[in-house]
Amino acid sequence: MDFQLSDDQRALRSGMRDLLGAVFDRDRLRAAVERDGALDRSLWRELGAAGFFALRLPEEAGGVGLGLPEAVLLFEEAGRALLPGPLVATHLAAGLVKGAAEGEAVVTAVAADLPAAHLAEADAVLVVDGQAPPGLPGDVLSGDVSGAEVLAGEALRAFVAAARPVRSVDPLTPLHRLAGRAVPPGAPQAYSGALHYEAALLTAAEQLGSAARTTETAVQHARERQQFGSPIGSFQAVKHLCADMLARTEPARAAVYAAAVTGDPAEIAAAKLLADEAAVRNARDCLQIHGGMGFTWEADVHLHLKRAWLRAASWLTVARAEELLAADLGAAGRLPRSSAAYGRPVPEAGGGG
């Protein structure tokens, strides 16, 4: 099986990188930070017009008709750019929530007892565990996405009113804690269904993009910054840090790309583990290479670290991913071996998915 990207996939990734460089450069990133992460609706619509959210919808439904491997490439670029907003939830809601595919609607998601991102700005909410909170008024829509329901209209307004804002480690991601959704001790976590695994994989792709970007940033700084008349990259300790960053990024890339082709839940769990580690540890090492300036607000390194922490706690945590892998390795509780278990064919490697 060939896991090399096709020419079309490389062009897709390059095109998204160029687009994000034009519509979300460093000035816009810093403007978003100053807005406390408030979404730019015009940027959201530009992403919709570029097919970011409708990528996997069939062409006859107004989408692009590509697959999960191509979606991973786009989300990797979004992670590189630190693009804010509930990208994963809106992408998954395309075709289910009116306006999501076009970027006219912002859709966030709630799962288990985790805080919800950008809840105050959302036009709809995916309830990923498939159990909407009791007592809500109408407009709770049963979705055709496995394991999810949609809150909209009056139900959404009541849901938002019952939530309370909590301090977020990431200045680009406002969070709300949801009343009455704490999971009792010992209760099973609801992580079944294709949607949750796909969300975890797309989040891992964002982590991969962040890990790659901090690696490049660290290497560039190590080449330019001089101490004792030499670039700091000539010092062995700095060389080792940069080499370790690359050695974490590339296995994570291989795992994420392979999981996108197979759709295997265990492989997705492994990809999320590797990508989370690469994103968090690479951001830390990048900060270390930058020295004192890396700790300042003006540097962007801390934004990658904070977002990596937040993503690592989203969809599949380290503990849950390890449990899934342990179950897959054991004789009991084996997981479905491919996305075909969810009614989807396994796409060919390097193809359109």
Tab-separated table of C-alpha atoms in Angstrom:
chain	number	residue	atom	x	y	z
A	1	MET	CA	0.000	0.000	0.000
A	2	ASP	CA	1.415	3.366	-1.058
A	3	PHE	CA	0.937	6.146	1.495
A	4	GLN	CA	2.609	8.818	-0.636
A	5	LEU	CA	0.399	11.795	-1.423
A	6	SER	CA	-0.924	12.080	-4.949
A	7	ASP	CA	-0.271	15.169	-7.063
A	8	ASP	CA	-3.868	16.293	-6.491
A	9	GLN	CA	-3.487	15.934	-2.738
A	10	ARG	CA	-0.258	17.939	-2.750
A	11	ALA	CA	-1.961	20.642	-4.787
A	12	LEU	CA	-4.892	20.675	-2.352
A	13	ARG	CA	-2.579	21.085	0.630
A	14	SER	CA	-0.534	23.774	-1.114
A	15	GLY	CA	-3.658	25.663	-2.121
A	16	MET	CA	-4.998	25.681	1.431
A	17	ARG	CA	-1.640	26.895	2.764
A	18	ASP	CA	-1.662	29.744	0.249
A	19	LEU	CA	-5.253	30.629	1.108
A	20	LEU	CA	-4.619	30.720	4.850
A	21	GLY	CA	-1.487	32.768	4.281
A	22	ALA	CA	-3.633	35.328	2.483
A	23	VAL	CA	-6.719	35.413	4.725
A	24	PHE	CA	-5.226	34.573	8.130
A	25	ASP	CA	-1.703	35.972	8.332
A	26	ARG	CA	0.062	36.923	11.560
A	27	ASP	CA	-1.704	40.287	11.750
A	28	ARG	CA	-5.093	38.577	11.661
A	29	LEU	CA	-3.918	36.016	14.181
A	30	ARG	CA	-2.915	38.761	16.593
A	31	ALA	CA	-6.168	40.614	15.934
A	32	ALA	CA	-8.055	37.450	16.895
A	33	VAL	CA	-6.063	37.252	20.123
A	34	GLU	CA	-6.987	40.846	20.936
A	35	ARG	CA	-10.676	39.974	20.336
A	36	ASP	CA	-10.383	37.181	22.937
A	37	GLY	CA	-10.962	34.590	20.243
A	38	ALA	CA	-14.223	36.019	18.900
A	39	LEU	CA	-14.877	34.488	15.496
A	40	ASP	CA	-14.490	36.425	12.277
A	41	ARG	CA	-17.606	35.504	10.317
A	42	SER	CA	-16.148	36.796	7.063
A	43	LEU	CA	-13.190	34.415	7.486
A	44	TRP	CA	-15.623	31.581	8.218
A	45	ARG	CA	-17.478	32.311	4.980
A	46	GLU	CA	-14.196	32.407	3.052
A	47	LEU	CA	-13.371	28.943	4.367
A	48	GLY	CA	-16.823	27.775	3.316
A	49	ALA	CA	-16.385	29.214	-0.170
A	50	ALA	CA	-13.053	27.375	-0.461
A	51	GLY	CA	-14.768	24.054	0.317
A	52	PHE	CA	-13.162	23.562	3.726
A	53	PHE	CA	-16.400	22.439	5.379
A	54	ALA	CA	-18.063	20.803	2.358
A	55	LEU	CA	-14.976	18.841	1.337
A	56	ARG	CA	-16.478	15.417	2.061
A	57	LEU	CA	-20.034	16.109	0.954
A	58	PRO	CA	-20.980	14.401	-2.333
A	59	GLU	CA	-20.870	16.640	-5.382
A	60	GLU	CA	-24.582	16.189	-5.958
A	61	ALA	CA	-25.152	17.652	-2.474
A	62	GLY	CA	-23.047	20.703	-3.288
A	63	GLY	CA	-19.808	19.375	-1.833
A	64	VAL	CA	-16.365	18.608	-3.206
A	65	GLY	CA	-16.735	14.829	-3.042
A	66	LEU	CA	-13.358	14.025	-1.471
A	67	GLY	CA	-12.573	11.887	1.549
A	68	LEU	CA	-11.043	11.719	4.984
A	69	PRO	CA	-7.408	11.633	3.721
A	70	GLU	CA	-7.963	14.977	1.988
A	71	ALA	CA	-9.734	16.437	5.031
A	72	VAL	CA	-6.711	15.536	7.153
A	73	LEU	CA	-4.491	17.592	4.828
A	74	LEU	CA	-6.701	20.668	5.204
A	75	PHE	CA	-6.868	20.370	8.976
A	76	GLU	CA	-3.107	19.954	9.131
A	77	GLU	CA	-2.790	23.339	7.415
A	78	ALA	CA	-5.345	24.835	9.781
A	79	GLY	CA	-3.236	23.629	12.696
A	80	ARG	CA	-0.114	25.195	11.207
A	81	ALA	CA	-1.885	28.542	10.948
A	82	LEU	CA	-3.479	28.333	14.423
A	83	LEU	CA	-6.826	28.927	12.739
A	84	PRO	CA	-9.403	29.521	15.496
A	85	GLY	CA	-12.973	28.322	15.772
A	86	PRO	CA	-14.904	25.029	15.977
A	87	LEU	CA	-13.562	23.815	12.642
A	88	VAL	CA	-14.002	20.109	13.352
A	89	ALA	CA	-17.623	20.375	14.478
A	90	THR	CA	-18.651	22.612	11.567
A	91	HIS	CA	-16.920	20.288	9.081
A	92	LEU	CA	-18.737	17.277	10.526
A	93	ALA	CA	-22.054	19.148	10.509
A	94	ALA	CA	-21.864	19.967	6.777
A	95	GLY	CA	-24.987	18.551	5.149
A	96	LEU	CA	-26.684	18.173	8.524
A	97	VAL	CA	-26.921	21.773	9.735
A	98	LYS	CA	-28.174	24.345	7.254
A	99	GLY	CA	-25.397	26.756	6.262
A	100	ALA	CA	-22.546	24.741	7.802
A	101	ALA	CA	-21.143	23.605	4.454
A	102	GLU	CA	-21.080	27.161	3.109
A	103	GLY	CA	-19.575	28.693	6.254
A	104	GLU	CA	-22.762	30.649	6.951
A	105	ALA	CA	-23.355	28.723	10.194
A	106	VAL	CA	-20.949	28.121	13.056
A	107	VAL	CA	-21.418	24.732	14.687
A	108	THR	CA	-19.744	23.641	17.894
A	109	ALA	CA	-19.929	20.311	19.698
A	110	VAL	CA	-20.313	18.976	23.207
A	111	ALA	CA	-19.231	15.541	24.364
A	112	ALA	CA	-19.301	13.949	27.804
A	113	ASP	CA	-18.497	16.568	30.465
A	114	LEU	CA	-15.888	18.535	28.491
A	115	PRO	CA	-16.276	22.330	28.095
A	116	ALA	CA	-17.711	23.569	24.811
A	117	ALA	CA	-15.729	25.927	22.587
A	118	HIS	CA	-17.248	29.066	21.028
A	119	LEU	CA	-20.665	28.193	22.438
A	120	ALA	CA	-21.887	31.790	22.648
A	121	GLU	CA	-21.285	32.298	18.906
A	122	ALA	CA	-22.650	28.965	17.712
A	123	ASP	CA	-25.691	28.703	15.437
A	124	ALA	CA	-26.068	25.006	16.314
A	125	VAL	CA	-24.533	22.437	18.646
A	126	LEU	CA	-23.718	18.820	17.916
A	127	VAL	CA	-24.413	16.680	20.973
A	128	VAL	CA	-21.907	13.961	20.181
A	129	ASP	CA	-22.884	11.442	22.823
A	130	GLY	CA	-26.345	11.402	21.273
A	131	GLN	CA	-28.108	12.380	24.521
A	132	ALA	CA	-29.438	15.922	24.529
A	133	PRO	CA	-29.917	17.353	28.018
A	134	PRO	CA	-33.432	16.764	29.359
A	135	GLY	CA	-35.971	19.537	29.690
A	136	LEU	CA	-34.979	21.536	26.616
A	137	PRO	CA	-37.680	23.098	24.421
A	138	GLY	CA	-38.167	22.168	20.749
A	139	ASP	CA	-35.742	22.292	17.826
A	140	VAL	CA	-33.747	19.266	18.947
A	141	LEU	CA	-33.018	17.635	15.621
A	142	SER	CA	-32.141	13.974	15.273
A	143	GLY	CA	-29.139	13.859	12.960
A	144	ASP	CA	-28.056	11.241	10.489
A	145	VAL	CA	-24.482	11.436	11.762
A	146	SER	CA	-23.683	8.392	13.895
A	147	GLY	CA	-23.961	9.119	17.598
A	148	ALA	CA	-25.014	12.796	17.391
A	149	GLU	CA	-28.007	15.076	17.768
A	150	VAL	CA	-28.276	18.747	16.888
A	151	LEU	CA	-29.473	21.593	19.082
A	152	ALA	CA	-30.787	24.682	17.318
A	153	GLY	CA	-33.287	27.459	17.747
A	154	GLU	CA	-34.999	27.730	21.132
A	155	ALA	CA	-33.277	24.606	22.419
A	156	LEU	CA	-29.876	26.105	21.642
A	157	ARG	CA	-30.735	29.380	23.368
A	158	ALA	CA	-31.824	27.536	26.504
A	159	PHE	CA	-28.677	25.416	26.355
A	160	VAL	CA	-26.410	28.469	26.101
A	161	ALA	CA	-28.279	30.273	28.874
A	162	ALA	CA	-27.658	27.359	31.229
A	163	ALA	CA	-23.910	27.283	30.504
A	164	ARG	CA	-21.327	29.390	32.294
A	165	PRO	CA	-18.087	30.772	30.852
A	166	VAL	CA	-14.853	29.354	32.213
A	167	ARG	CA	-11.316	30.600	31.834
A	168	SER	CA	-9.576	29.073	28.832
A	169	VAL	CA	-5.853	28.417	28.652
A	170	ASP	CA	-6.021	29.353	24.950
A	171	PRO	CA	-6.814	33.028	24.298
A	172	LEU	CA	-8.229	32.051	20.900
A	173	THR	CA	-10.755	29.534	22.277
A	174	PRO	CA	-13.468	30.774	24.669
A	175	LEU	CA	-14.977	27.937	26.693
A	176	HIS	CA	-18.263	27.292	28.494
A	177	ARG	CA	-18.962	24.708	31.157
A	178	LEU	CA	-22.326	23.055	30.604
A	179	ALA	CA	-24.724	22.747	33.511
A	180	GLY	CA	-25.963	19.291	34.376
A	181	ARG	CA	-23.610	17.393	32.073
A	182	ALA	CA	-21.039	16.116	34.528
A	183	VAL	CA	-20.384	12.391	34.061
A	184	PRO	CA	-20.907	10.446	37.310
A	185	PRO	CA	-17.881	8.519	38.649
A	186	GLY	CA	-17.625	5.118	37.012
A	187	ALA	CA	-20.068	5.944	34.229
A	188	PRO	CA	-19.045	4.693	30.757
A	189	GLN	CA	-17.738	7.349	28.396
A	190	ALA	CA	-19.700	7.750	25.151
A	191	TYR	CA	-17.085	7.518	22.417
A	192	SER	CA	-18.846	5.188	20.016
A	193	GLY	CA	-19.674	6.035	16.448
A	194	ALA	CA	-17.839	7.207	13.384
A	195	LEU	CA	-18.279	10.890	14.181
A	196	HIS	CA	-16.250	10.769	17.367
A	197	TYR	CA	-13.352	8.926	15.763
A	198	GLU	CA	-13.349	11.207	12.750
A	199	ALA	CA	-13.359	14.239	15.040
A	200	ALA	CA	-10.425	12.800	16.981
A	201	LEU	CA	-8.498	12.202	13.752
A	202	LEU	CA	-9.124	15.712	12.414
A	203	THR	CA	-8.003	17.116	15.761
A	204	ALA	CA	-4.865	14.973	15.518
A	205	ALA	CA	-4.252	16.470	12.069
A	206	GLU	CA	-4.415	19.964	13.590
A	207	GLN	CA	-1.911	18.851	16.225
A	208	LEU	CA	0.348	17.520	13.469
A	209	GLY	CA	0.268	20.857	11.675
A	210	SER	CA	1.154	22.690	14.876
A	211	ALA	CA	4.016	20.283	15.579
A	212	ALA	CA	5.420	20.805	12.082
A	213	ARG	CA	5.117	24.558	12.363
A	214	THR	CA	6.902	24.794	15.720
A	215	THR	CA	9.663	22.558	14.362
A	216	GLU	CA	10.184	24.896	11.402
A	217	THR	CA	10.048	27.958	13.677
A	218	ALA	CA	12.639	26.486	16.050
A	219	VAL	CA	15.016	25.553	13.224
A	220	GLN	CA	14.698	28.991	11.640
A	221	HIS	CA	15.445	30.720	14.948
A	222	ALA	CA	18.379	28.403	15.624
A	223	ARG	CA	19.885	29.394	12.259
A	224	GLU	CA	19.427	33.131	12.763
A	225	ARG	CA	20.076	33.670	16.478
A	226	GLN	CA	23.781	34.010	17.313
A	227	GLN	CA	25.660	33.570	20.566
A	228	PHE	CA	29.435	33.699	21.039
A	229	GLY	CA	29.779	34.556	17.358
A	230	SER	CA	27.982	31.434	16.075
A	231	PRO	CA	24.378	30.466	15.288
A	232	ILE	CA	22.877	28.703	18.298
A	233	GLY	CA	21.960	25.867	15.937
A	234	SER	CA	25.628	24.920	15.850
A	235	PHE	CA	25.498	23.983	19.549
A	236	GLN	CA	24.904	20.308	20.193
A	237	ALA	CA	22.177	20.801	22.792
A	238	VAL	CA	20.096	22.872	20.365
A	239	LYS	CA	20.744	20.410	17.519
A	240	HIS	CA	19.383	17.602	19.674
A	241	LEU	CA	16.244	19.543	20.541
A	242	CYS	CA	15.535	20.237	16.872
A	243	ALA	CA	16.247	16.633	15.905
A	244	ASP	CA	13.896	15.388	18.630
A	245	MET	CA	11.159	17.675	17.349
A	246	LEU	CA	11.471	16.250	13.843
A	247	ALA	CA	11.627	12.703	15.230
A	248	ARG	CA	8.291	13.270	16.953
A	249	THR	CA	6.606	15.003	14.018
A	250	GLU	CA	7.287	12.486	11.255
A	251	PRO	CA	6.003	9.342	13.050
A	252	ALA	CA	2.915	11.341	14.002
A	253	ARG	CA	2.475	12.311	10.349
A	254	ALA	CA	2.721	8.698	9.216
A	255	ALA	CA	0.205	7.604	11.863
A	256	VAL	CA	-2.302	10.353	11.027
A	257	TYR	CA	-2.108	9.760	7.267
A	258	ALA	CA	-2.431	5.991	7.676
A	259	ALA	CA	-5.397	6.283	10.046
A	260	ALA	CA	-7.121	8.560	7.520
A	261	VAL	CA	-6.831	5.799	4.906
A	262	THR	CA	-7.893	2.852	7.066
A	263	GLY	CA	-10.405	4.527	9.380
A	264	ASP	CA	-9.421	1.987	12.046
A	265	PRO	CA	-10.443	3.281	15.518
A	266	ALA	CA	-7.334	1.808	17.125
A	267	GLU	CA	-5.106	3.478	14.548
A	268	ILE	CA	-6.940	6.753	15.085
A	269	ALA	CA	-6.297	6.437	18.823
A	270	ALA	CA	-2.597	5.826	18.150
A	271	ALA	CA	-2.452	8.786	15.764
A	272	LYS	CA	-4.071	11.056	18.354
A	273	LEU	CA	-1.578	9.936	21.002
A	274	LEU	CA	1.428	10.585	18.780
A	275	ALA	CA	0.119	13.891	17.440
A	276	ASP	CA	-0.758	15.186	20.919
A	277	GLU	CA	2.716	14.364	22.182
A	278	ALA	CA	4.383	15.936	19.157
A	279	ALA	CA	2.348	19.147	19.373
A	280	VAL	CA	2.813	19.692	23.113
A	281	ARG	CA	6.455	18.671	23.411
A	282	ASN	CA	7.498	20.425	20.193
A	283	ALA	CA	5.926	23.664	21.374
A	284	ARG	CA	7.796	23.344	24.663
A	285	ASP	CA	11.089	22.667	22.903
A	286	CYS	CA	10.474	25.542	20.482
A	287	LEU	CA	9.911	27.831	23.443
A	288	GLN	CA	13.139	26.560	25.020
A	289	ILE	CA	15.123	27.246	21.846
A	290	HIS	CA	13.757	30.785	21.724
A	291	GLY	CA	15.012	31.394	25.260
A	292	GLY	CA	13.622	34.294	27.251
A	293	MET	CA	11.812	35.851	24.288
A	294	GLY	CA	9.842	32.638	23.841
A	295	PHE	CA	8.009	33.351	27.101
A	296	THR	CA	6.852	36.794	26.013
A	297	TRP	CA	3.338	37.647	24.869
A	298	GLU	CA	4.669	39.034	21.585
A	299	ALA	CA	6.080	35.643	20.520
A	300	ASP	CA	3.638	33.174	18.935
A	301	VAL	CA	5.163	30.060	20.476
A	302	HIS	CA	2.969	30.156	23.569
A	303	LEU	CA	-0.143	30.204	21.364
A	304	HIS	CA	0.857	26.865	19.828
A	305	LEU	CA	1.519	25.385	23.264
A	306	LYS	CA	-1.791	26.529	24.715
A	307	ARG	CA	-3.784	25.318	21.732
A	308	ALA	CA	-1.953	21.977	21.846
A	309	TRP	CA	-2.893	21.543	25.511
A	310	LEU	CA	-6.529	22.253	24.677
A	311	ARG	CA	-6.674	19.878	21.712
A	312	ALA	CA	-5.007	17.116	23.716
A	313	ALA	CA	-7.995	17.193	26.078
A	314	SER	CA	-10.509	17.129	23.198
A	315	TRP	CA	-12.378	14.159	21.688
A	316	LEU	CA	-9.876	11.446	22.697
A	317	THR	CA	-7.806	12.153	25.768
A	318	VAL	CA	-4.515	10.369	26.390
A	319	ALA	CA	-6.112	8.050	28.943
A	320	ARG	CA	-9.011	7.105	26.688
A	321	ALA	CA	-6.779	6.568	23.639
A	322	GLU	CA	-4.544	4.285	25.701
A	323	GLU	CA	-7.603	2.308	26.823
A	324	LEU	CA	-8.708	1.859	23.213
A	325	LEU	CA	-5.266	0.634	22.202
A	326	ALA	CA	-5.111	-1.751	25.165
A	327	ALA	CA	-8.523	-3.165	24.262
A	328	ASP	CA	-7.411	-3.628	20.665
A	329	LEU	CA	-4.264	-5.454	21.727
A	330	GLY	CA	-6.140	-7.742	24.124
A	331	ALA	CA	-8.191	-10.790	23.231
A	332	ALA	CA	-11.393	-9.273	24.621
A	333	GLY	CA	-13.259	-6.177	23.497
A	334	ARG	CA	-11.729	-5.932	20.045
A	335	LEU	CA	-12.751	-2.877	18.008
A	336	PRO	CA	-14.050	-2.804	14.438
A	337	ARG	CA	-11.088	-3.046	12.105
A	338	SER	CA	-12.089	-0.343	9.612
A	339	SER	CA	-14.511	2.410	8.784
A	340	ALA	CA	-16.468	-0.191	6.825
A	341	ALA	CA	-17.928	-1.120	10.222
A	342	TYR	CA	-19.722	2.233	10.125
A	343	GLY	CA	-21.105	1.660	6.643
A	344	ARG	CA	-18.302	3.454	4.774
A	345	PRO	CA	-15.842	1.818	2.368
A	346	VAL	CA	-12.147	2.077	3.119
A	347	PRO	CA	-10.655	4.556	0.594
A	348	GLU	CA	-7.672	3.705	-1.528
A	349	ALA	CA	-4.349	5.134	-0.380
A	350	GLY	CA	-3.386	8.278	-2.230
A	351	GLY	CA	-6.801	8.496	-3.862
A	352	GLY	CA	-9.771	10.731	-3.483
A	353	GLY	CA	-11.251	8.768	-0.574
